mmCIF file of C-alpha atoms in Angstrom:
data_model
loop_
_atom_site.group_PDB
_atom_site.id
_atom_site.type_symbol
_atom_site.label_atom_id
_atom_site.label_comp_id
_atom_site.label_asym_id
_atom_site.label_seq_id
_atom_site.Cartn_x
_atom_site.Cartn_y
_atom_site.Cartn_z
ATOM 1 C CA UNK A 1 67.769 116.533 -150.247
ATOM 2 C CA UNK A 2 66.542 119.035 -147.693
ATOM 3 C CA UNK A 3 67.713 122.533 -148.494
ATOM 4 C CA UNK A 4 69.217 124.594 -145.736
ATOM 5 C CA UNK A 5 67.241 127.811 -145.332
ATOM 6 C CA UNK A 6 69.052 130.960 -146.389
ATOM 7 C CA UNK A 7 70.486 132.918 -143.405
ATOM 8 C CA UNK A 8 67.898 135.672 -143.886
ATOM 9 C CA UNK A 9 64.995 133.190 -143.637
ATOM 10 C CA UNK A 10 66.494 131.635 -140.474
ATOM 11 C CA UNK A 11 66.786 135.025 -138.850
ATOM 12 C CA UNK A 12 63.228 135.841 -139.851
ATOM 13 C CA UNK A 13 61.804 132.648 -138.364
ATOM 14 C CA UNK A 14 63.834 132.991 -135.183
ATOM 15 C CA UNK A 15 62.433 136.511 -134.852
ATOM 16 C CA UNK A 16 58.856 135.261 -135.440
ATOM 17 C CA UNK A 17 59.305 132.441 -132.948
ATOM 18 C CA UNK A 18 60.487 134.878 -130.294
ATOM 19 C CA UNK A 19 57.580 137.262 -131.040
ATOM 20 C CA UNK A 20 55.111 134.355 -130.744
ATOM 21 C CA UNK A 21 56.559 133.227 -127.395
ATOM 22 C CA UNK A 22 56.431 136.772 -126.027
ATOM 23 C CA UNK A 23 52.848 137.266 -127.231
ATOM 24 C CA UNK A 24 51.685 133.917 -125.798
ATOM 25 C CA UNK A 25 53.217 134.577 -122.368
ATOM 26 C CA UNK A 26 51.890 138.149 -122.261
ATOM 27 C CA UNK A 27 48.357 137.030 -123.205
ATOM 28 C CA UNK A 28 48.179 134.211 -120.686
ATOM 29 C CA UNK A 29 49.279 136.618 -117.953
ATOM 30 C CA UNK A 30 46.850 139.378 -118.981
ATOM 31 C CA UNK A 31 43.778 137.404 -120.060
ATOM 32 C CA UNK A 32 44.318 133.955 -118.563
ATOM 33 C CA UNK A 33 44.789 130.644 -120.322
ATOM 34 C CA UNK A 34 41.101 130.117 -121.145
ATOM 35 C CA UNK A 35 40.848 133.390 -123.104
ATOM 36 C CA UNK A 36 44.176 133.012 -124.885
ATOM 37 C CA UNK A 37 43.716 131.839 -128.493
ATOM 38 C CA UNK A 38 45.996 131.064 -131.429
ATOM 39 C CA UNK A 39 44.315 133.991 -133.238
ATOM 40 C CA UNK A 40 45.099 136.342 -130.353
ATOM 41 C CA UNK A 41 48.709 135.201 -130.157
ATOM 42 C CA UNK A 42 49.137 135.643 -133.931
ATOM 43 C CA UNK A 43 47.627 139.142 -133.880
ATOM 44 C CA UNK A 44 49.800 140.269 -130.981
ATOM 45 C CA UNK A 45 52.944 138.734 -132.471
ATOM 46 C CA UNK A 46 52.241 140.349 -135.851
ATOM 47 C CA UNK A 47 52.331 137.033 -137.721
ATOM 48 C CA UNK A 48 49.721 135.049 -139.640
ATOM 49 C CA UNK A 49 47.798 132.243 -137.924
ATOM 50 C CA UNK A 50 49.341 129.828 -140.431
ATOM 51 C CA UNK A 51 52.825 130.672 -139.176
ATOM 52 C CA UNK A 52 51.823 129.408 -135.749
ATOM 53 C CA UNK A 53 50.078 126.286 -137.063
ATOM 54 C CA UNK A 54 53.170 125.443 -139.129
ATOM 55 C CA UNK A 55 55.155 124.969 -135.884
ATOM 56 C CA UNK A 56 52.591 124.016 -133.237
ATOM 57 C CA UNK A 57 49.305 122.109 -133.150
ATOM 58 C CA UNK A 58 47.572 123.850 -130.194
ATOM 59 C CA UNK A 59 47.798 126.814 -127.853
ATOM 60 C CA UNK A 60 48.932 124.440 -125.082
ATOM 61 C CA UNK A 61 51.929 123.461 -127.227
ATOM 62 C CA UNK A 62 52.796 127.112 -127.912
ATOM 63 C CA UNK A 63 52.544 128.114 -124.273
ATOM 64 C CA UNK A 64 54.482 125.202 -122.964
ATOM 65 C CA UNK A 65 57.335 125.825 -125.417
ATOM 66 C CA UNK A 66 57.243 129.535 -124.635
ATOM 67 C CA UNK A 67 57.588 128.650 -120.979
ATOM 68 C CA UNK A 68 60.358 126.099 -121.563
ATOM 69 C CA UNK A 69 62.192 128.814 -123.508
ATOM 70 C CA UNK A 70 61.679 131.292 -120.642
ATOM 71 C CA UNK A 71 63.074 128.733 -118.189
ATOM 72 C CA UNK A 72 66.114 128.143 -120.407
ATOM 73 C CA UNK A 73 66.766 131.855 -120.729
ATOM 74 C CA UNK A 74 66.467 132.151 -116.965
ATOM 75 C CA UNK A 75 68.883 129.275 -116.400
ATOM 76 C CA UNK A 76 71.379 130.698 -118.907
ATOM 77 C CA UNK A 77 71.247 134.057 -117.126
ATOM 78 C CA UNK A 78 72.060 132.647 -113.681
ATOM 79 C CA UNK A 79 73.978 129.377 -114.179
ATOM 80 C CA UNK A 80 77.536 128.618 -115.258
ATOM 81 C CA UNK A 81 78.033 126.537 -118.438
ATOM 82 C CA UNK A 82 78.987 123.490 -116.309
ATOM 83 C CA UNK A 83 75.781 123.775 -114.280
ATOM 84 C CA UNK A 84 73.699 123.998 -117.451
ATOM 85 C CA UNK A 85 75.334 120.871 -118.813
ATOM 86 C CA UNK A 86 75.368 118.670 -115.716
ATOM 87 C CA UNK A 87 72.425 119.821 -113.644
ATOM 88 C CA UNK A 88 73.003 119.486 -109.922
ATOM 89 C CA UNK A 89 76.636 119.845 -108.838
ATOM 90 C CA UNK A 90 78.393 116.883 -107.238
ATOM 91 C CA UNK A 91 81.143 118.140 -104.923
ATOM 92 C CA UNK A 92 80.882 115.016 -102.767
ATOM 93 C CA UNK A 93 78.928 116.978 -100.114
ATOM 94 C CA UNK A 94 75.255 116.216 -100.751
ATOM 95 C CA UNK A 95 73.852 118.710 -98.222
ATOM 96 C CA UNK A 96 75.918 121.562 -99.663
ATOM 97 C CA UNK A 97 75.011 120.664 -103.255
ATOM 98 C CA UNK A 98 71.277 120.460 -102.519
ATOM 99 C CA UNK A 99 71.318 123.727 -100.569
ATOM 100 C CA UNK A 100 73.100 125.418 -103.461
ATOM 101 C CA UNK A 101 70.513 124.261 -106.017
ATOM 102 C CA UNK A 102 67.505 124.987 -103.796
ATOM 103 C CA UNK A 103 68.773 128.534 -103.166
ATOM 104 C CA UNK A 104 68.809 129.015 -106.959
ATOM 105 C CA UNK A 105 65.212 127.707 -107.022
ATOM 106 C CA UNK A 106 64.285 130.248 -104.336
ATOM 107 C CA UNK A 107 65.760 133.020 -106.521
ATOM 108 C CA UNK A 108 63.719 131.827 -109.499
ATOM 109 C CA UNK A 109 60.435 131.490 -107.584
ATOM 110 C CA UNK A 110 60.599 135.019 -106.171
ATOM 111 C CA UNK A 111 61.667 136.657 -109.470
ATOM 112 C CA UNK A 112 58.759 138.812 -110.734
ATOM 113 C CA UNK A 113 59.672 138.243 -114.429
ATOM 114 C CA UNK A 114 59.226 134.534 -113.935
ATOM 115 C CA UNK A 115 56.270 134.628 -111.585
ATOM 116 C CA UNK A 116 53.300 135.771 -113.702
ATOM 117 C CA UNK A 117 53.647 133.313 -116.615
ATOM 118 C CA UNK A 118 54.627 130.407 -114.395
ATOM 119 C CA UNK A 119 51.629 131.016 -112.103
ATOM 120 C CA UNK A 120 49.255 131.212 -115.081
ATOM 121 C CA UNK A 121 50.531 127.875 -116.380
ATOM 122 C CA UNK A 122 50.514 126.242 -112.942
ATOM 123 C CA UNK A 123 46.904 127.334 -112.363
ATOM 124 C CA UNK A 124 45.886 125.837 -115.702
ATOM 125 C CA UNK A 125 47.587 122.558 -114.817
ATOM 126 C CA UNK A 126 45.636 122.331 -111.532
ATOM 127 C CA UNK A 127 42.295 122.137 -113.388
ATOM 128 C CA UNK A 128 43.373 120.764 -116.813
ATOM 129 C CA UNK A 129 44.767 117.257 -116.560
ATOM 130 C CA UNK A 130 45.809 116.980 -120.205
ATOM 131 C CA UNK A 131 47.852 120.167 -119.960
ATOM 132 C CA UNK A 132 49.336 119.102 -116.608
ATOM 133 C CA UNK A 133 50.521 115.811 -118.107
ATOM 134 C CA UNK A 134 52.454 117.762 -120.755
ATOM 135 C CA UNK A 135 53.928 120.153 -118.191
ATOM 136 C CA UNK A 136 55.052 117.217 -116.059
ATOM 137 C CA UNK A 137 56.623 115.241 -118.900
ATOM 138 C CA UNK A 138 58.353 118.166 -120.608
ATOM 139 C CA UNK A 139 59.152 120.547 -117.738
ATOM 140 C CA UNK A 140 58.804 119.174 -114.205
ATOM 141 C CA UNK A 141 59.906 115.535 -114.447
ATOM 142 C CA UNK A 142 63.135 116.275 -116.366
ATOM 143 C CA UNK A 143 64.122 118.686 -113.560
ATOM 144 C CA UNK A 144 63.165 116.201 -110.848
ATOM 145 C CA UNK A 145 65.235 113.500 -112.553
ATOM 146 C CA UNK A 146 68.343 115.642 -111.952
ATOM 147 C CA UNK A 147 67.701 115.175 -108.210
ATOM 148 C CA UNK A 148 67.167 111.447 -108.742
ATOM 149 C CA UNK A 149 70.614 111.230 -110.394
ATOM 150 C CA UNK A 150 72.269 113.226 -107.604
ATOM 151 C CA UNK A 151 70.610 111.095 -104.900
ATOM 152 C CA UNK A 152 71.655 107.881 -106.675
ATOM 153 C CA UNK A 153 75.246 109.144 -106.705
ATOM 154 C CA UNK A 154 74.879 109.816 -102.964
ATOM 155 C CA UNK A 155 73.558 106.273 -102.457
ATOM 156 C CA UNK A 156 76.650 104.944 -104.236
ATOM 157 C CA UNK A 157 78.983 106.875 -101.893
ATOM 158 C CA UNK A 158 76.932 105.971 -98.796
ATOM 159 C CA UNK A 159 75.617 109.479 -98.037
ATOM 160 C CA UNK A 160 72.028 108.276 -98.610
ATOM 161 C CA UNK A 161 70.542 104.935 -97.507
ATOM 162 C CA UNK A 162 70.276 102.420 -100.322
ATOM 163 C CA UNK A 163 66.795 101.219 -99.326
ATOM 164 C CA UNK A 164 65.057 104.505 -100.140
ATOM 165 C CA UNK A 165 63.419 105.420 -103.460
ATOM 166 C CA UNK A 166 65.208 108.562 -104.730
ATOM 167 C CA UNK A 167 62.148 109.648 -106.743
ATOM 168 C CA UNK A 168 60.154 109.920 -103.501
ATOM 169 C CA UNK A 169 63.062 111.147 -101.359
ATOM 170 C CA UNK A 170 63.633 114.291 -103.444
ATOM 171 C CA UNK A 171 60.086 115.410 -102.692
ATOM 172 C CA UNK A 172 60.951 115.931 -99.020
ATOM 173 C CA UNK A 173 62.884 119.087 -99.935
ATOM 174 C CA UNK A 174 61.469 120.006 -103.374
ATOM 175 C CA UNK A 175 57.726 119.777 -102.630
ATOM 176 C CA UNK A 176 57.671 122.087 -99.569
ATOM 177 C CA UNK A 177 59.095 124.896 -101.723
ATOM 178 C CA UNK A 178 56.561 124.074 -104.451
ATOM 179 C CA UNK A 179 53.624 124.126 -102.037
ATOM 180 C CA UNK A 180 54.689 127.416 -100.410
ATOM 181 C CA UNK A 181 54.933 128.908 -103.876
ATOM 182 C CA UNK A 182 51.695 127.429 -105.270
ATOM 183 C CA UNK A 183 49.489 127.929 -102.211
ATOM 184 C CA UNK A 184 51.342 130.802 -100.472
ATOM 185 C CA UNK A 185 51.434 128.872 -97.198
ATOM 186 C CA UNK A 186 54.630 130.560 -96.035
ATOM 187 C CA UNK A 187 57.646 132.706 -96.945
ATOM 188 C CA UNK A 188 60.316 131.368 -99.322
ATOM 189 C CA UNK A 189 63.845 132.127 -98.080
ATOM 190 C CA UNK A 190 67.350 130.619 -98.136
ATOM 191 C CA UNK A 191 67.091 129.874 -94.406
ATOM 192 C CA UNK A 192 63.942 127.888 -95.094
ATOM 193 C CA UNK A 193 65.331 125.918 -98.049
ATOM 194 C CA UNK A 194 68.531 125.151 -96.087
ATOM 195 C CA UNK A 195 66.406 123.821 -93.200
ATOM 196 C CA UNK A 196 64.486 121.531 -95.576
ATOM 197 C CA UNK A 197 67.734 119.892 -96.698
ATOM 198 C CA UNK A 198 68.985 119.414 -93.126
ATOM 199 C CA UNK A 199 65.644 118.010 -91.926
ATOM 200 C CA UNK A 200 65.312 115.652 -94.899
ATOM 201 C CA UNK A 201 68.837 114.244 -94.662
ATOM 202 C CA UNK A 202 68.952 113.903 -90.871
ATOM 203 C CA UNK A 203 65.285 113.132 -90.211
ATOM 204 C CA UNK A 204 63.012 114.473 -87.505
ATOM 205 C CA UNK A 205 63.671 111.690 -84.990
ATOM 206 C CA UNK A 206 66.706 111.998 -82.683
ATOM 207 C CA UNK A 207 69.863 110.219 -83.898
ATOM 208 C CA UNK B 1 18.038 142.500 -76.783
ATOM 209 C CA UNK B 2 18.569 140.360 -79.890
ATOM 210 C CA UNK B 3 15.541 138.254 -80.703
ATOM 211 C CA UNK B 4 16.069 134.599 -81.496
ATOM 212 C CA UNK B 5 14.710 133.821 -84.964
ATOM 213 C CA UNK B 6 11.573 131.690 -85.067
ATOM 214 C CA UNK B 7 12.297 127.993 -85.855
ATOM 215 C CA UNK B 8 10.679 128.318 -89.296
ATOM 216 C CA UNK B 9 12.915 131.250 -90.226
ATOM 217 C CA UNK B 10 15.996 129.333 -89.052
ATOM 218 C CA UNK B 11 15.059 126.359 -91.194
ATOM 219 C CA UNK B 12 14.424 128.623 -94.146
ATOM 220 C CA UNK B 13 17.769 130.355 -93.851
ATOM 221 C CA UNK B 14 19.630 127.073 -93.343
ATOM 222 C CA UNK B 15 17.990 125.819 -96.524
ATOM 223 C CA UNK B 16 18.956 128.999 -98.440
ATOM 224 C CA UNK B 17 22.499 128.831 -97.124
ATOM 225 C CA UNK B 18 22.844 125.220 -98.322
ATOM 226 C CA UNK B 19 21.354 126.123 -101.745
ATOM 227 C CA UNK B 20 23.821 129.016 -102.069
ATOM 228 C CA UNK B 21 26.801 126.806 -101.201
ATOM 229 C CA UNK B 22 25.713 124.157 -103.702
ATOM 230 C CA UNK B 23 25.156 126.754 -106.430
ATOM 231 C CA UNK B 24 28.511 128.437 -105.790
ATOM 232 C CA UNK B 25 30.463 125.165 -105.903
ATOM 233 C CA UNK B 26 28.616 123.955 -109.013
ATOM 234 C CA UNK B 27 29.241 127.238 -110.848
ATOM 235 C CA UNK B 28 32.931 127.422 -110.035
ATOM 236 C CA UNK B 29 33.363 123.853 -111.294
ATOM 237 C CA UNK B 30 31.346 124.425 -114.497
ATOM 238 C CA UNK B 31 32.302 127.979 -115.435
ATOM 239 C CA UNK B 32 35.458 128.661 -113.445
ATOM 240 C CA UNK B 33 36.050 131.197 -110.707
ATOM 241 C CA UNK B 34 36.436 134.186 -113.050
ATOM 242 C CA UNK B 35 32.983 133.688 -114.597
ATOM 243 C CA UNK B 36 31.206 132.929 -111.326
ATOM 244 C CA UNK B 37 29.248 135.955 -110.056
ATOM 245 C CA UNK B 38 27.025 136.712 -107.064
ATOM 246 C CA UNK B 39 24.174 137.174 -109.557
ATOM 247 C CA UNK B 40 24.785 133.753 -111.071
ATOM 248 C CA UNK B 41 24.964 132.082 -107.669
ATOM 249 C CA UNK B 42 21.712 133.764 -106.597
ATOM 250 C CA UNK B 43 19.889 132.749 -109.774
ATOM 251 C CA UNK B 44 21.008 129.134 -109.520
ATOM 252 C CA UNK B 45 20.223 128.937 -105.792
ATOM 253 C CA UNK B 46 16.760 130.462 -106.367
ATOM 254 C CA UNK B 47 17.348 133.306 -103.899
ATOM 255 C CA UNK B 48 17.561 137.075 -104.277
ATOM 256 C CA UNK B 49 20.977 138.767 -104.620
ATOM 257 C CA UNK B 50 20.238 140.609 -101.373
ATOM 258 C CA UNK B 51 20.024 137.318 -99.485
ATOM 259 C CA UNK B 52 23.617 136.606 -100.452
ATOM 260 C CA UNK B 53 24.840 140.138 -99.662
ATOM 261 C CA UNK B 54 23.190 139.917 -96.241
ATOM 262 C CA UNK B 55 25.588 137.108 -95.299
ATOM 263 C CA UNK B 56 28.705 137.621 -97.449
ATOM 264 C CA UNK B 57 30.554 140.580 -98.919
ATOM 265 C CA UNK B 58 32.087 138.965 -102.032
ATOM 266 C CA UNK B 59 32.038 135.843 -104.165
ATOM 267 C CA UNK B 60 35.396 134.845 -102.671
ATOM 268 C CA UNK B 61 33.753 134.817 -99.223
ATOM 269 C CA UNK B 62 30.850 132.709 -100.461
ATOM 270 C CA UNK B 63 33.086 130.188 -102.201
ATOM 271 C CA UNK B 64 35.485 129.854 -99.363
ATOM 272 C CA UNK B 65 32.677 129.197 -96.867
ATOM 273 C CA UNK B 66 31.041 126.781 -99.277
ATOM 274 C CA UNK B 67 34.329 124.942 -99.473
ATOM 275 C CA UNK B 68 34.895 124.984 -95.712
ATOM 276 C CA UNK B 69 31.398 123.526 -95.347
ATOM 277 C CA UNK B 70 32.187 120.830 -97.929
ATOM 278 C CA UNK B 71 35.365 119.942 -96.026
ATOM 279 C CA UNK B 72 33.439 119.708 -92.756
ATOM 280 C CA UNK B 73 30.812 117.474 -94.329
ATOM 281 C CA UNK B 74 33.585 115.322 -95.711
ATOM 282 C CA UNK B 75 35.304 115.074 -92.332
ATOM 283 C CA UNK B 76 32.035 114.245 -90.587
ATOM 284 C CA UNK B 77 31.379 111.485 -93.104
ATOM 285 C CA UNK B 78 34.728 109.749 -92.579
ATOM 286 C CA UNK B 79 35.961 110.630 -89.081
ATOM 287 C CA UNK B 80 34.916 109.501 -85.604
ATOM 288 C CA UNK B 81 33.603 112.179 -83.172
ATOM 289 C CA UNK B 82 36.918 112.028 -81.243
ATOM 290 C CA UNK B 83 38.920 112.640 -84.395
ATOM 291 C CA UNK B 84 36.738 115.608 -85.307
ATOM 292 C CA UNK B 85 37.276 117.107 -81.878
ATOM 293 C CA UNK B 86 40.979 116.509 -81.374
ATOM 294 C CA UNK B 87 42.430 116.501 -84.871
ATOM 295 C CA UNK B 88 45.406 114.183 -85.216
ATOM 296 C CA UNK B 89 45.321 111.146 -82.909
ATOM 297 C CA UNK B 90 48.020 110.774 -80.258
ATOM 298 C CA UNK B 91 48.507 107.074 -79.487
ATOM 299 C CA UNK B 92 52.122 107.655 -78.427
ATOM 300 C CA UNK B 93 53.341 106.260 -81.780
ATOM 301 C CA UNK B 94 54.021 109.274 -83.999
ATOM 302 C CA UNK B 95 54.736 107.297 -87.188
ATOM 303 C CA UNK B 96 51.486 105.322 -86.886
ATOM 304 C CA UNK B 97 49.447 108.452 -86.109
ATOM 305 C CA UNK B 98 50.857 110.404 -89.064
ATOM 306 C CA UNK B 99 50.375 107.486 -91.449
ATOM 307 C CA UNK B 100 46.770 107.156 -90.294
ATOM 308 C CA UNK B 101 46.005 110.825 -90.941
ATOM 309 C CA UNK B 102 47.851 110.976 -94.262
ATOM 310 C CA UNK B 103 45.934 107.920 -95.511
ATOM 311 C CA UNK B 104 42.724 109.837 -94.769
ATOM 312 C CA UNK B 105 44.157 112.769 -96.759
ATOM 313 C CA UNK B 106 44.873 110.396 -99.656
ATOM 314 C CA UNK B 107 41.209 109.255 -99.550
ATOM 315 C CA UNK B 108 40.044 112.859 -99.644
ATOM 316 C CA UNK B 109 42.358 113.921 -102.478
ATOM 317 C CA UNK B 110 41.266 111.090 -104.773
ATOM 318 C CA UNK B 111 37.518 111.468 -104.021
ATOM 319 C CA UNK B 112 35.794 112.799 -107.193
ATOM 320 C CA UNK B 113 33.111 114.683 -105.183
ATOM 321 C CA UNK B 114 35.828 116.687 -103.499
ATOM 322 C CA UNK B 115 38.168 117.066 -106.438
ATOM 323 C CA UNK B 116 36.418 119.462 -108.837
ATOM 324 C CA UNK B 117 35.604 122.291 -106.388
ATOM 325 C CA UNK B 118 38.896 121.987 -104.524
ATOM 326 C CA UNK B 119 40.860 122.140 -107.785
ATOM 327 C CA UNK B 120 38.904 125.203 -108.946
ATOM 328 C CA UNK B 121 39.690 127.004 -105.681
ATOM 329 C CA UNK B 122 43.328 125.900 -105.670
ATOM 330 C CA UNK B 123 43.800 127.160 -109.238
ATOM 331 C CA UNK B 124 42.330 130.537 -108.275
ATOM 332 C CA UNK B 125 44.697 130.777 -105.303
ATOM 333 C CA UNK B 126 47.722 130.192 -107.540
ATOM 334 C CA UNK B 127 47.043 133.390 -109.517
ATOM 335 C CA UNK B 128 45.047 135.474 -106.989
ATOM 336 C CA UNK B 129 47.102 136.385 -103.946
ATOM 337 C CA UNK B 130 44.238 138.019 -102.024
ATOM 338 C CA UNK B 131 42.115 134.898 -102.350
ATOM 339 C CA UNK B 132 45.064 132.633 -101.483
ATOM 340 C CA UNK B 133 45.675 134.572 -98.260
ATOM 341 C CA UNK B 134 42.087 133.876 -97.207
ATOM 342 C CA UNK B 135 42.324 130.190 -98.118
ATOM 343 C CA UNK B 136 45.540 129.883 -96.119
ATOM 344 C CA UNK B 137 44.241 131.643 -93.010
ATOM 345 C CA UNK B 138 40.824 129.981 -92.923
ATOM 346 C CA UNK B 139 41.418 126.546 -94.432
ATOM 347 C CA UNK B 140 45.042 125.456 -94.857
ATOM 348 C CA UNK B 141 46.847 126.913 -91.831
ATOM 349 C CA UNK B 142 44.305 125.652 -89.254
ATOM 350 C CA UNK B 143 44.803 122.122 -90.643
ATOM 351 C CA UNK B 144 48.593 122.472 -90.653
ATOM 352 C CA UNK B 145 48.520 123.675 -87.030
ATOM 353 C CA UNK B 146 47.080 120.275 -86.035
ATOM 354 C CA UNK B 147 50.362 118.754 -87.256
ATOM 355 C CA UNK B 148 52.323 121.411 -85.351
ATOM 356 C CA UNK B 149 50.530 120.388 -82.150
ATOM 357 C CA UNK B 150 51.139 116.678 -82.761
ATOM 358 C CA UNK B 151 54.838 117.272 -83.525
ATOM 359 C CA UNK B 152 55.212 119.416 -80.381
ATOM 360 C CA UNK B 153 53.734 116.564 -78.328
ATOM 361 C CA UNK B 154 56.277 114.257 -79.987
ATOM 362 C CA UNK B 155 59.078 116.687 -79.089
ATOM 363 C CA UNK B 156 57.919 116.557 -75.474
ATOM 364 C CA UNK B 157 58.104 112.739 -75.420
ATOM 365 C CA UNK B 158 61.427 112.669 -77.297
ATOM 366 C CA UNK B 159 60.137 111.135 -80.549
ATOM 367 C CA UNK B 160 61.129 114.287 -82.450
ATOM 368 C CA UNK B 161 64.296 116.364 -81.956
ATOM 369 C CA UNK B 162 63.714 119.518 -79.956
ATOM 370 C CA UNK B 163 65.867 121.723 -82.203
ATOM 371 C CA UNK B 164 63.576 121.462 -85.228
ATOM 372 C CA UNK B 165 60.787 123.883 -86.153
ATOM 373 C CA UNK B 166 57.551 121.825 -86.263
ATOM 374 C CA UNK B 167 55.936 124.265 -88.730
ATOM 375 C CA UNK B 168 58.653 123.451 -91.269
ATOM 376 C CA UNK B 169 58.991 119.777 -90.302
ATOM 377 C CA UNK B 170 55.360 118.927 -91.127
ATOM 378 C CA UNK B 171 55.944 120.045 -94.727
ATOM 379 C CA UNK B 172 58.298 117.094 -95.330
ATOM 380 C CA UNK B 173 55.297 114.740 -95.425
ATOM 381 C CA UNK B 174 52.364 117.105 -96.140
ATOM 382 C CA UNK B 175 53.811 119.059 -99.094
ATOM 383 C CA UNK B 176 54.773 116.070 -101.272
ATOM 384 C CA UNK B 177 51.135 114.923 -101.238
ATOM 385 C CA UNK B 178 50.016 118.487 -101.994
ATOM 386 C CA UNK B 179 52.421 118.858 -104.925
ATOM 387 C CA UNK B 180 51.480 115.476 -106.445
ATOM 388 C CA UNK B 181 47.837 116.514 -106.207
ATOM 389 C CA UNK B 182 48.297 120.093 -107.485
ATOM 390 C CA UNK B 183 50.779 119.407 -110.277
ATOM 391 C CA UNK B 184 50.022 115.711 -110.977
ATOM 392 C CA UNK B 185 53.696 114.805 -110.645
ATOM 393 C CA UNK B 186 52.947 111.253 -109.463
ATOM 394 C CA UNK B 187 50.365 108.793 -108.136
ATOM 395 C CA UNK B 188 48.817 109.276 -104.678
ATOM 396 C CA UNK B 189 48.636 106.004 -102.737
ATOM 397 C CA UNK B 190 48.828 104.721 -99.144
ATOM 398 C CA UNK B 191 52.196 103.125 -99.895
ATOM 399 C CA UNK B 192 53.500 106.518 -100.974
ATOM 400 C CA UNK B 193 52.136 108.459 -97.985
ATOM 401 C CA UNK B 194 53.496 105.788 -95.594
ATOM 402 C CA UNK B 195 56.936 106.131 -97.224
ATOM 403 C CA UNK B 196 56.877 109.916 -96.746
ATOM 404 C CA UNK B 197 56.370 109.490 -92.998
ATOM 405 C CA UNK B 198 59.182 106.926 -92.702
ATOM 406 C CA UNK B 199 61.611 109.003 -94.777
ATOM 407 C CA UNK B 200 60.805 112.224 -92.880
ATOM 408 C CA UNK B 201 61.164 110.711 -89.414
ATOM 409 C CA UNK B 202 64.276 108.629 -90.128
ATOM 410 C CA UNK B 203 65.956 110.885 -92.680
ATOM 411 C CA UNK B 204 67.657 109.968 -95.922
ATOM 412 C CA UNK B 205 71.169 109.622 -94.461
ATOM 413 C CA UNK B 206 72.162 106.265 -92.924
ATOM 414 C CA UNK B 207 71.700 105.970 -89.140
#
């Protein structure tokens, strides 16, 4: 039988976990991913190295979970409980629902608290394929699948053509925001993200 | 009156310039941008530090020009003289022209010779705004403006609606490729880039 930890021990490990996340994110922002080590994270968090190795097997694991936690905290701060549970709203008006969600993405991308750690991790993913694969499977693809579900619902109601692949279609409005953020090719505004939705749904050719 | 350099001096400086570009690209791939220095580039290229400072003011300048040169060499190796001069072809069939150019972009993105230095520079741009601004103004935006010109021509012939902004519209098919390459969110194939063009021109909503 597995014993439940005493409440004091649970509080202590939750506190350590939080300190480790904070230390990992701070170090990757200040020193970069390459110079961030498990030893450095442990020292800054005020815990032993063994505490970290008990929960994670590498610095990539620690950082990715720290970032997933940051994203969850961010979502909890800005979203309603329904939004957290169901992802993209479905009011029956696809354009309005996509514009609503992309405006929230704009808010997140331009938030300074979010920017430094997410840029450090994105930069690492550009040059480190193994790390990128983890970021995609644990962070990016689950978010993109919410768009796939919403587009499939729109295919069922006839708002989106049935012969398109939703996994590709979502990139018409998600990827432009991502590229402007990653490569700084242009400003990120609500007007811009609204235009992406209109262009993608209606197409560039005259109707 | 400015004296023309003697042919021997021109050949010598062209050779040094090429050696400096090669050294800079090799170092940024092997050691990363942060650890690449003017001193290191000079040592590897077999030239004095002063030779580099005579032509460039910082390592960012050197690397960016080395990369622009690599891109030009790449374009010269794969494109016809007409394509090099005029950018995106205009056969009067916008979909075919865009698919043609995006397939060439797919070839470039999956070419191993091109991949390591371009990833190193892209990663630096994600975390270094000053560097990113230079990459955008000297490398990315001039390429994107070729699409703006082609889309404007298509607006004139009625293939594209006149009420859309071509600078945003091009991102519907360019940015998905960029995001898949930068974040490794999916495979990069001709079938995929062709689909992007069809989806962007026709839109996701039924016609």
